[in-house]
Amino acid sequence: MEKIAIIGMGMTKIEANKVSENFADMAWEAVNAALADAGMDIKDVSNLITTSNDFWDGRTISCMAVGDSSGAREKNCSCVEGDGTYGAFYAMARILSGSYPSTLVTGHTKGSESISSLITNAAFDPIYERSLGVDMITASAMQARAYMDKTGTTSEDLARVSVKNHGNAKNNPYAQLPMDLTVEDVLASEMIADPLHKLDCSPVSDGCCALILADEETAKKFCKKPIWVKGAAFCSDAYFLGDRDLAKPKSLVAAAKKAYAMAGITEPTRQIDLAEVYDAFTYQELMWAEGLGLAEYGKAKDRLKNGDFDISGTLPVNASGGLLSGHPVIAAGLYRMAEAVRQLRGEAGANQKDGAKTAVVQGLNGLCGQSHCVWVLGNE
Amino acid sequence: MAREDHLVISSGKAVQPFHYAVGLYGSKFFQELKENRRLVGSKCPDCGKVYVPPRKVCGGCFKEMKEFVEVGPKGTISTFTIVRYTFIDPETGVQRPVPYGYGFVRFDGADTVFQHFVELDEKHPIKIGARVETVFREKMEGTIRDILYFRIIEE
Ligand SMILES: [Zn+2]
């Protein structure tokens, strides 16, 4: 594959309720931060991709409404409905086409403006499922139960993910929920839907993230520390949750296999220095880490307990604090990519994994990880 | 201007009703449910998998399914949750009483699992592998709520 780089990134602070900014305002902040980061003017960007969700925005064709503040006027602007990692994939594909030297990609959400359970309920089948009231939390609780039953992972194991990620968030200026927690605190938090406690769940959040991807020539022209795309792939599973084995991340395993093959990764636990994964719920970090080959199936809990996934460990997972510390849906995967870029540039401050050269990032789309998008990024 | 002075404007009272076509497969499912209190799935001619609810395409084989087969009404819980947080019922718009059981059940004769409410019963705690029967409502209307819930049984 031709070399593609991430040359700029900009994030708004993730907050529970950005009452002072509308969607366009958030995009303005993130896009300008990304342009400044890349040392580019908006004129240097030929085209862009915006990523959003119409239900969450409460607006039809929501992706077009942020065009002006994203710099889309008189440019080629296209849209992705889904997680930001998929928007970035589209951006990459455009550059690979040879027609676009660089592409700006944004993702935004404001969870604060609607009732999240009704929004996620609407993702279910309207004929068979929706009227039962199932939403993301209920479905994820059932997935957590299935996973724990199959692997012997306990509530204490899940709580350790929450303790680690909220603790990591203390050194992340963009995080919404930095917290000092103990396993006991997590287990004592309100039971939302068995087996998930409140502190097993990510919060409702607002935020926007922007990345600039470029071909090799453009990257070298603008950027001192380009972060290179070593591999990227995504894969989907069945739509109906009842058609899947919810305890196993089958489509993630397939996506990781493809991305690793591109990147020449044969031993992920040895060759990958850190991971940013889609921890919408505590159990998901463990499941996705296993799907990415960072632990054997059912063994992520042991690596976590051993401290391997800590910032000081051999393979930090969500050193940024992850989505448990702030979950702007849609933008979420772009935030994961941006956090990996910070690490690979050596700019992650107190959360820096020393000498990090290669990172894996995972985003997902659809309920309970129907589809996963995997990126392998490197600084060499 | 201070942050607390920044305005928020609410959407109006109008709603957008949708009219979802249920299709041949769903219509057959609801007709059997309403008229015969029977549950049907569709069977793939290639892999032999039985899908509930029935639908036209086996995604795994990318093959059209034409055969309907009866499943259940008994089955086995494959996973579950007890929902304890209060939220607005999308059906009624009012807050739903909690806690309640919710789970996936593999109907006897089916290869996929089917989600619905599970009755919470102190004598029969909900667990993976528990056997259940389907409880139907008295006056059937041809919707998914014709199934009231799954009841855990001893076998
Ligand atoms: Zn088949």
Coordinates of C-alpha atoms and ligand atoms in Angstrom, one line a residue:
Chain A
M1 CA 0.0 0.0 0.0
E2 CA 1.1 3.6 -0.6
K3 CA 2.1 5.4 2.5
I4 CA -0.7 7.4 4.2
A5 CA -0.1 9.5 7.3
I6 CA -2.1 11.2 9.9
I7 CA -0.6 14.7 9.9
G8 CA -3.0 16.7 12.1
M9 CA -5.5 16.1 14.9
G10 CA -7.8 18.3 16.9
M11 CA -10.1 17.4 19.8
T12 CA -12.6 19.4 21.7
K13 CA -12.6 18.6 25.4
I14 CA -15.2 15.9 26.0
E15 CA -18.0 17.2 28.3
A16 CA -21.3 16.1 29.6
N17 CA -23.2 19.1 28.2
K18 CA -21.5 21.6 25.9
V19 CA -24.3 24.1 26.3
S20 CA -22.1 26.9 25.0
E21 CA -21.4 25.2 21.7
N22 CA -23.7 23.9 18.9
F23 CA -22.5 21.2 16.4
A24 CA -21.0 23.8 14.1
D25 CA -19.1 25.5 17.0
M26 CA -17.6 22.1 18.1
A27 CA -16.5 21.4 14.5
W28 CA -14.9 24.9 14.2
E29 CA -12.9 24.2 17.3
A30 CA -11.7 20.7 16.3
V31 CA -11.0 21.6 12.7
N32 CA -9.0 24.6 13.5
A33 CA -7.0 22.7 16.1
A34 CA -6.3 20.0 13.5
L35 CA -5.2 22.6 10.9
A36 CA -3.0 24.3 13.4
D37 CA -1.5 21.0 14.4
A38 CA -0.7 20.1 10.8
G39 CA 0.6 23.6 10.0
M40 CA -2.0 23.9 7.3
D41 CA -4.5 26.4 6.1
I42 CA -8.0 25.3 5.1
K43 CA -7.0 26.1 1.5
D44 CA -4.4 23.3 1.8
V45 CA -7.1 20.7 2.3
S46 CA -8.8 19.7 -0.9
N47 CA -11.7 17.7 0.4
L48 CA -13.4 16.5 3.6
I49 CA -15.5 13.8 5.2
T50 CA -17.9 14.6 8.1
T51 CA -19.1 11.8 10.3
S52 CA -22.3 12.0 12.3
N53 CA -25.6 10.3 13.1
D54 CA -29.0 11.9 12.2
F55 CA -30.9 10.5 15.1
W56 CA -28.4 11.7 17.6
D57 CA -28.2 15.2 16.0
G58 CA -32.0 15.3 15.6
R59 CA -31.5 16.5 12.1
T60 CA -31.9 14.9 8.7
I61 CA -28.6 15.0 6.7
S62 CA -26.8 16.1 9.8
C63 CA -23.4 15.7 8.2
M64 CA -24.0 18.6 5.8
A65 CA -25.0 21.0 8.6
V66 CA -21.5 21.3 9.9
G67 CA -20.0 22.0 6.4
D68 CA -19.3 25.7 6.7
S69 CA -17.6 25.6 10.1
S70 CA -15.6 22.6 8.9
G71 CA -14.3 24.4 5.8
A72 CA -16.4 22.6 3.2
R73 CA -17.5 25.6 1.2
E74 CA -16.7 25.0 -2.5
K75 CA -14.9 21.8 -1.7
N76 CA -15.7 18.2 -2.2
C77 CA -17.4 17.1 1.0
S78 CA -18.8 13.7 1.6
C79 CA -20.3 12.0 4.7
V80 CA -20.2 8.8 6.7
E81 CA -22.9 7.7 9.1
G82 CA -21.1 5.6 11.7
D83 CA -18.1 5.7 13.9
G84 CA -15.3 8.1 13.0
T85 CA -12.8 5.3 12.3
Y86 CA -15.0 4.5 9.3
G87 CA -14.9 8.1 8.2
A88 CA -11.2 8.0 8.5
F89 CA -11.2 4.8 6.4
Y90 CA -13.1 6.6 3.7
A91 CA -10.6 9.5 3.9
M92 CA -7.8 7.1 3.5
A93 CA -9.5 5.4 0.5
R94 CA -9.9 8.8 -1.2
I95 CA -6.2 9.6 -0.8
L96 CA -5.3 6.1 -2.2
S97 CA -7.5 6.9 -5.2
G98 CA -4.7 9.4 -6.2
S99 CA -7.1 12.3 -6.6
Y100 CA -6.8 13.8 -3.1
P101 CA -3.4 14.6 -1.5
S102 CA -5.0 15.2 1.9
T103 CA -8.4 14.7 3.4
L104 CA -9.9 16.3 6.6
V105 CA -12.2 14.0 8.5
T106 CA -14.4 15.0 11.4
G107 CA -16.8 13.2 13.7
H108 CA -19.2 14.8 16.2
T109 CA -22.0 14.0 18.6
K110 CA -23.9 15.7 21.4
G111 CA -25.4 13.0 23.6
S112 CA -26.6 15.7 25.9
E113 CA -29.4 16.9 23.6
S114 CA -31.6 13.8 23.6
I115 CA -32.6 10.7 25.6
S116 CA -29.9 8.2 24.8
S117 CA -31.9 5.1 25.6
L118 CA -34.6 6.2 23.0
I119 CA -31.9 7.0 20.4
T120 CA -30.2 3.6 20.8
N121 CA -33.6 1.8 21.1
A122 CA -34.3 3.2 17.6
A123 CA -31.2 1.2 16.3
F124 CA -33.2 -2.0 16.9
D125 CA -35.6 -3.7 14.5
P126 CA -38.9 -1.7 14.6
I127 CA -41.0 -4.8 14.0
Y128 CA -39.6 -7.4 16.4
E129 CA -37.5 -5.5 19.0
R130 CA -38.0 -1.9 19.4
S131 CA -41.3 -1.9 21.2
L132 CA -39.8 -4.2 23.9
G133 CA -37.7 -1.2 25.0
V134 CA -34.3 -2.8 24.4
D135 CA -31.5 -0.2 24.2
M136 CA -27.7 -0.2 24.1
I137 CA -27.4 -0.7 27.8
T138 CA -29.8 -3.7 28.0
A139 CA -28.2 -5.3 24.9
S140 CA -24.7 -4.7 26.3
A141 CA -25.6 -6.1 29.7
M142 CA -26.7 -9.3 27.9
Q143 CA -23.5 -9.4 26.0
A144 CA -21.5 -8.9 29.2
R145 CA -23.4 -11.7 30.8
A146 CA -22.7 -14.1 27.9
Y147 CA -19.0 -13.1 27.8
M148 CA -18.6 -13.5 31.6
D149 CA -20.4 -16.9 31.5
K150 CA -18.1 -18.2 28.8
T151 CA -14.8 -16.8 30.1
G152 CA -15.2 -16.8 33.9
T153 CA -14.6 -13.1 33.9
T154 CA -16.0 -11.6 37.1
S155 CA -17.5 -8.3 38.2
E156 CA -14.3 -7.5 40.0
D157 CA -12.4 -8.0 36.7
L158 CA -14.7 -5.5 35.0
A159 CA -14.4 -3.1 37.9
R160 CA -10.6 -3.0 37.4
V161 CA -11.1 -1.7 33.8
S162 CA -13.1 1.2 35.2
V163 CA -10.5 1.9 38.0
K164 CA -7.7 2.0 35.4
N165 CA -9.4 4.1 32.8
H166 CA -10.9 6.7 35.1
G167 CA -7.5 6.9 36.7
N168 CA -5.7 7.4 33.4
A169 CA -8.1 10.2 32.5
K170 CA -6.7 12.3 35.4
N171 CA -3.8 13.2 33.1
N172 CA -5.9 13.7 30.0
P173 CA -7.0 17.3 29.6
Y174 CA -9.7 16.2 27.1
A175 CA -11.4 13.7 29.3
Q176 CA -14.8 14.2 30.9
L177 CA -14.6 11.9 33.9
P178 CA -11.2 11.7 35.6
M179 CA -11.7 9.8 38.9
D180 CA -9.9 8.1 41.7
L181 CA -11.8 4.9 42.1
T182 CA -11.4 1.5 43.8
V183 CA -12.8 -1.8 42.7
E184 CA -15.2 -1.5 45.7
D185 CA -16.4 1.9 44.5
V186 CA -17.3 0.4 41.1
L187 CA -19.1 -2.6 42.7
A188 CA -20.9 -0.3 45.0
S189 CA -22.2 1.9 42.2
E190 CA -25.8 1.6 41.2
M191 CA -26.7 -1.6 39.4
I192 CA -28.0 -0.4 36.0
A193 CA -28.7 -3.7 34.2
D194 CA -27.1 -6.9 35.6
P195 CA -24.2 -7.4 35.5
L196 CA -23.4 -3.8 34.7
H197 CA -23.0 -1.2 37.4
K198 CA -23.1 2.5 36.7
L199 CA -19.3 2.7 36.7
D200 CA -19.1 -0.1 34.2
C201 CA -20.9 2.2 31.7
S202 CA -19.5 5.1 29.7
P203 CA -21.2 8.5 30.3
V204 CA -23.3 10.5 27.9
S205 CA -21.0 13.0 26.2
D206 CA -20.5 15.8 23.8
G207 CA -17.5 16.3 21.6
C208 CA -15.9 16.6 18.1
C209 CA -12.6 15.3 16.8
A210 CA -10.9 16.1 13.5
L211 CA -8.0 14.4 11.8
I212 CA -6.1 15.2 8.6
L213 CA -4.8 12.3 6.6
A214 CA -2.4 12.8 3.7
D215 CA -0.3 11.1 1.1
E216 CA 3.5 10.7 1.7
E217 CA 4.5 13.8 -0.3
T218 CA 2.0 16.1 1.5
A219 CA 2.9 14.5 4.8
K220 CA 6.5 15.3 4.4
K221 CA 5.8 18.8 3.2
F222 CA 3.7 19.8 6.2
C223 CA 4.5 17.5 9.0
K224 CA 7.6 16.9 11.2
K225 CA 6.1 13.9 12.9
P226 CA 3.8 12.1 10.5
I227 CA 2.1 9.0 12.0
W228 CA 1.9 6.4 9.4
V229 CA -1.0 4.0 8.7
K230 CA 0.5 0.6 8.7
G231 CA -2.7 -1.3 8.2
A232 CA -6.5 -0.7 8.3
A233 CA -9.4 -3.0 7.8
F234 CA -13.0 -3.5 8.9
C235 CA -15.4 -6.4 9.0
S236 CA -19.1 -6.9 9.8
D237 CA -21.2 -9.6 11.5
A238 CA -25.0 -10.3 11.4
Y239 CA -27.4 -7.4 12.2
F240 CA -29.7 -9.3 14.5
L241 CA -28.0 -9.8 17.9
G242 CA -29.8 -13.2 18.1
D243 CA -27.9 -14.4 15.0
R244 CA -24.5 -13.8 16.6
D245 CA -22.5 -15.5 19.3
L246 CA -22.5 -12.4 21.5
A247 CA -19.7 -13.8 23.7
K248 CA -17.2 -13.7 20.9
P249 CA -16.0 -10.7 18.8
K250 CA -15.9 -12.7 15.5
S251 CA -15.8 -9.7 13.2
L252 CA -13.1 -8.0 15.2
V253 CA -10.9 -11.0 15.0
A254 CA -11.4 -11.0 11.2
A255 CA -10.7 -7.2 10.9
A256 CA -7.6 -7.4 13.1
K257 CA -6.3 -10.3 11.0
K258 CA -6.5 -8.2 7.9
A259 CA -5.1 -5.1 9.4
Y260 CA -2.2 -7.0 11.0
A261 CA -1.4 -8.8 7.7
M262 CA -1.1 -5.4 6.0
A263 CA 1.1 -4.1 8.9
G264 CA 3.3 -7.2 9.1
I265 CA 2.2 -7.9 12.6
T266 CA 2.5 -11.6 13.4
E267 CA 2.8 -11.4 17.2
P268 CA 0.5 -8.5 18.3
T269 CA 1.4 -8.9 22.0
R270 CA 5.1 -8.4 21.2
Q271 CA 4.9 -6.0 18.2
I272 CA 2.2 -3.6 19.5
D273 CA 3.2 -1.0 22.1
L274 CA -0.2 0.3 23.1
A275 CA -3.9 0.0 22.2
E276 CA -6.9 2.4 22.2
V277 CA -10.1 0.4 22.1
Y278 CA -13.8 1.1 22.2
D279 CA -14.6 0.7 25.8
A280 CA -18.2 1.8 25.9
F281 CA -18.5 -0.6 28.8
T282 CA -15.9 -2.2 31.0
Y283 CA -16.3 -5.7 29.6
Q284 CA -15.9 -4.4 26.1
E285 CA -12.3 -3.4 26.7
L286 CA -11.5 -7.0 27.7
M287 CA -13.4 -8.5 24.8
W288 CA -12.0 -6.2 22.2
A289 CA -8.4 -6.6 23.6
E290 CA -8.8 -10.3 23.1
G291 CA -10.3 -9.8 19.6
L292 CA -7.3 -7.8 18.7
G293 CA -5.0 -10.6 19.8
L294 CA -3.6 -8.7 22.8
A295 CA -4.6 -11.5 25.1
E296 CA -5.9 -15.0 24.5
Y297 CA -9.7 -15.4 24.6
G298 CA -10.9 -15.1 28.2
K299 CA -7.4 -14.1 29.5
A300 CA -7.6 -10.3 29.2
K301 CA -8.7 -10.2 32.8
D302 CA -5.5 -11.8 33.8
R303 CA -3.3 -9.4 31.9
L304 CA -5.3 -6.5 33.3
K305 CA -4.9 -7.8 36.9
N306 CA -1.2 -8.3 36.2
G307 CA -0.9 -4.6 35.3
D308 CA 0.1 -5.3 31.7
F309 CA -2.6 -2.9 30.5
D310 CA -1.5 -0.1 32.8
I311 CA 0.4 2.9 31.4
S312 CA 3.5 1.4 33.2
G313 CA 2.7 -2.0 31.8
T314 CA 4.0 -3.8 28.8
L315 CA 0.9 -3.0 26.6
P316 CA -1.1 0.0 27.9
V317 CA -4.8 -0.2 26.9
N318 CA -6.7 3.1 26.8
A319 CA -3.9 5.1 28.4
S320 CA -6.0 8.1 27.5
G321 CA -8.8 7.0 29.9
G322 CA -10.9 5.6 27.0
L323 CA -14.6 6.0 26.5
L324 CA -15.4 5.2 30.1
S325 CA -14.0 8.6 30.8
G326 CA -15.9 10.3 28.0
H327 CA -17.9 8.8 25.1
P328 CA -18.9 11.1 22.3
V329 CA -20.5 8.4 20.1
I330 CA -19.5 8.7 16.4
A331 CA -16.5 10.9 17.3
A332 CA -15.3 8.1 19.7
G333 CA -13.1 6.2 17.2
L334 CA -11.5 9.4 15.9
Y335 CA -10.7 10.3 19.5
R336 CA -9.0 6.9 19.9
M337 CA -7.0 7.5 16.8
A338 CA -6.0 11.0 18.0
E339 CA -5.0 9.6 21.4
A340 CA -2.8 7.0 19.6
V341 CA -1.2 9.8 17.5
R342 CA -0.4 11.7 20.7
Q343 CA 1.3 8.6 22.1
L344 CA 3.2 7.9 18.9
R345 CA 4.5 11.4 18.7
G346 CA 5.6 11.2 22.3
E347 CA 3.2 14.0 23.3
A348 CA 1.0 12.2 25.8
G349 CA 2.6 13.8 28.9
A350 CA 2.2 11.9 32.1
N351 CA 0.3 9.1 30.2
Q352 CA 3.1 8.6 27.7
K353 CA 4.2 5.0 27.0
D354 CA 7.9 5.3 26.7
G355 CA 9.3 4.5 23.3
A356 CA 5.9 3.7 21.8
K357 CA 6.4 2.9 18.1
T358 CA 3.3 1.0 17.1
A359 CA -0.3 1.3 18.2
V360 CA -3.5 -0.5 17.4
V361 CA -6.8 1.4 17.4
Q362 CA -10.3 -0.1 17.2
G363 CA -13.6 1.6 16.5
L364 CA -17.0 -0.1 16.0
N365 CA -20.3 0.4 14.4
G366 CA -23.6 -1.2 15.2
L367 CA -25.0 -2.8 18.4
C368 CA -22.6 -4.8 20.6
G369 CA -19.8 -4.6 18.0
Q370 CA -21.6 -5.7 14.8
S371 CA -18.7 -4.2 12.8
H372 CA -15.2 -3.3 13.9
C373 CA -12.6 -1.1 12.3
V374 CA -9.0 -1.7 13.1
W375 CA -6.1 0.6 12.5
V376 CA -2.4 -0.1 13.0
L377 CA -0.4 3.2 13.3
G378 CA 3.3 3.7 13.6
N379 CA 5.8 6.5 13.9
E380 CA 8.5 5.0 11.6
Chain B
M1 CA -22.1 36.1 28.2
A2 CA -22.1 33.7 31.1
R3 CA -22.4 30.0 30.4
E4 CA -25.6 29.8 32.2
D5 CA -27.1 32.4 30.0
H6 CA -26.6 30.3 26.8
L7 CA -29.9 29.3 25.5
V8 CA -31.3 25.8 24.8
I9 CA -34.4 25.5 22.5
S10 CA -36.6 22.4 22.6
S11 CA -38.1 20.6 19.6
G12 CA -41.8 20.9 19.2
K13 CA -44.6 18.4 20.0
A14 CA -45.0 17.0 16.5
V15 CA -44.0 13.4 16.0
Q16 CA -43.0 11.6 12.9
P17 CA -45.0 8.4 12.6
F18 CA -43.5 5.6 10.4
H19 CA -45.3 2.8 8.7
Y20 CA -43.0 -0.1 8.5
A21 CA -43.7 -2.8 5.9
V22 CA -43.4 -6.1 7.7
G23 CA -42.9 -8.0 4.5
L24 CA -44.0 -11.5 3.6
Y25 CA -41.8 -13.3 6.1
G26 CA -42.9 -11.1 9.0
S27 CA -46.5 -11.2 8.0
K28 CA -46.4 -14.9 8.1
F29 CA -44.7 -14.8 11.5
F30 CA -47.4 -12.6 13.0
Q31 CA -50.3 -14.4 11.2
E32 CA -49.2 -17.7 12.7
L33 CA -48.7 -16.0 16.1
K34 CA -52.0 -14.3 16.1
E35 CA -54.2 -17.0 14.6
N36 CA -52.5 -20.2 15.8
R37 CA -50.3 -19.2 18.7
R38 CA -47.5 -20.8 16.8
L39 CA -43.9 -19.5 16.3
V40 CA -42.3 -20.0 12.9
G41 CA -38.8 -19.5 11.6
S42 CA -37.3 -19.7 8.1
K43 CA -34.9 -22.4 7.1
C44 CA -31.8 -22.0 4.9
P45 CA -31.7 -24.5 2.0
D46 CA -27.9 -24.5 2.1
C47 CA -26.7 -24.6 5.7
G48 CA -30.0 -25.7 7.3
K49 CA -30.0 -23.0 9.9
V50 CA -33.4 -22.0 11.2
Y51 CA -33.8 -18.2 11.7
V52 CA -36.3 -16.6 14.2
P53 CA -37.8 -14.2 13.4
P54 CA -38.0 -15.5 9.8
R55 CA -36.5 -13.5 7.0
K56 CA -35.8 -13.8 3.3
V57 CA -32.0 -14.1 3.3
C58 CA -29.5 -16.3 5.2
G59 CA -26.7 -13.8 5.6
G60 CA -24.1 -16.5 6.1
C61 CA -24.9 -18.3 2.8
F62 CA -26.3 -15.3 0.9
K63 CA -29.2 -17.6 0.0
E64 CA -32.9 -17.0 -0.2
M65 CA -35.0 -19.0 2.3
K66 CA -38.4 -20.2 1.3
E67 CA -39.2 -22.8 3.9
F68 CA -41.1 -22.0 7.1
V69 CA -40.7 -24.3 10.1
E70 CA -42.4 -24.3 13.5
V71 CA -40.2 -23.6 16.5
G72 CA -40.7 -23.5 20.3
P73 CA -42.8 -22.6 22.1
K74 CA -40.3 -23.8 24.7
G75 CA -36.7 -22.8 24.7
T76 CA -33.5 -22.2 26.6
I77 CA -32.1 -18.9 27.9
S78 CA -28.8 -18.1 26.2
T79 CA -28.2 -14.8 28.1
F80 CA -30.1 -12.3 30.1
T81 CA -30.1 -9.1 32.1
I82 CA -32.3 -7.7 34.9
V83 CA -33.0 -4.1 33.9
R84 CA -32.9 -1.8 36.9
Y85 CA -32.5 1.7 35.5
T86 CA -35.6 3.6 34.8
F87 CA -36.2 4.9 31.3
I88 CA -39.0 6.0 29.0
D89 CA -40.8 3.2 27.3
P90 CA -40.6 3.8 23.6
E91 CA -44.0 2.2 23.2
T92 CA -45.9 4.3 25.7
G93 CA -43.7 7.3 26.3
V94 CA -44.0 6.8 30.1
Q95 CA -41.5 5.6 32.6
R96 CA -41.3 1.8 32.7
P97 CA -41.5 0.0 36.1
V98 CA -38.3 -1.8 37.1
P99 CA -36.8 -4.2 37.7
Y100 CA -37.7 -6.6 34.9
G101 CA -36.1 -9.5 33.2
Y102 CA -34.9 -9.4 29.6
G103 CA -33.2 -12.1 27.7
F104 CA -32.3 -14.1 24.6
V105 CA -34.1 -17.5 24.2
R106 CA -33.2 -20.2 21.8
F107 CA -36.5 -21.7 20.8
D108 CA -36.4 -25.5 20.5
G109 CA -35.8 -26.1 16.8
A110 CA -34.1 -22.8 16.1
D111 CA -30.5 -21.9 15.5
T112 CA -30.7 -18.2 16.3
V113 CA -31.9 -16.6 19.6
F114 CA -34.9 -14.4 20.1
Q115 CA -35.2 -11.5 22.6
H116 CA -38.1 -10.7 24.9
F117 CA -39.0 -10.2 28.5
V118 CA -38.3 -12.9 31.0
E119 CA -40.6 -13.2 34.1
L120 CA -38.7 -12.7 37.3
D121 CA -39.7 -15.4 39.7
E122 CA -38.0 -15.9 43.1
K123 CA -38.5 -19.7 43.0
H124 CA -36.9 -20.0 39.6
P125 CA -33.9 -17.5 39.4
I126 CA -33.0 -16.5 35.9
K127 CA -29.8 -18.1 34.6
I128 CA -28.1 -19.1 31.4
G129 CA -29.4 -22.5 30.4
A130 CA -32.7 -22.2 32.2
R131 CA -35.7 -23.7 30.3
V132 CA -38.6 -21.4 29.4
E133 CA -42.1 -21.5 28.0
T134 CA -43.7 -18.7 25.9
V135 CA -46.6 -16.9 27.6
F136 CA -49.0 -15.4 25.1
R137 CA -51.4 -12.6 25.7
E138 CA -55.1 -13.4 25.8
K139 CA -56.3 -11.2 22.9
M140 CA -53.8 -11.5 20.1
E141 CA -53.2 -8.5 17.9
G142 CA -50.5 -9.6 15.5
T143 CA -47.6 -7.7 17.1
I144 CA -44.5 -8.8 19.0
R145 CA -46.3 -7.9 22.2
D146 CA -48.6 -10.9 21.6
I147 CA -45.8 -12.7 23.4
L148 CA -46.0 -11.4 27.0
Y149 CA -42.8 -12.9 28.3
F150 CA -40.9 -16.1 28.8
R151 CA -41.6 -18.0 32.0
I152 CA -38.9 -20.2 33.5
I153 CA -40.0 -23.8 33.9
E154 CA -38.7 -26.9 35.5
E155 CA -38.2 -29.9 33.2
Ligands
ZN1 ZN -27.5 -20.6 5.2

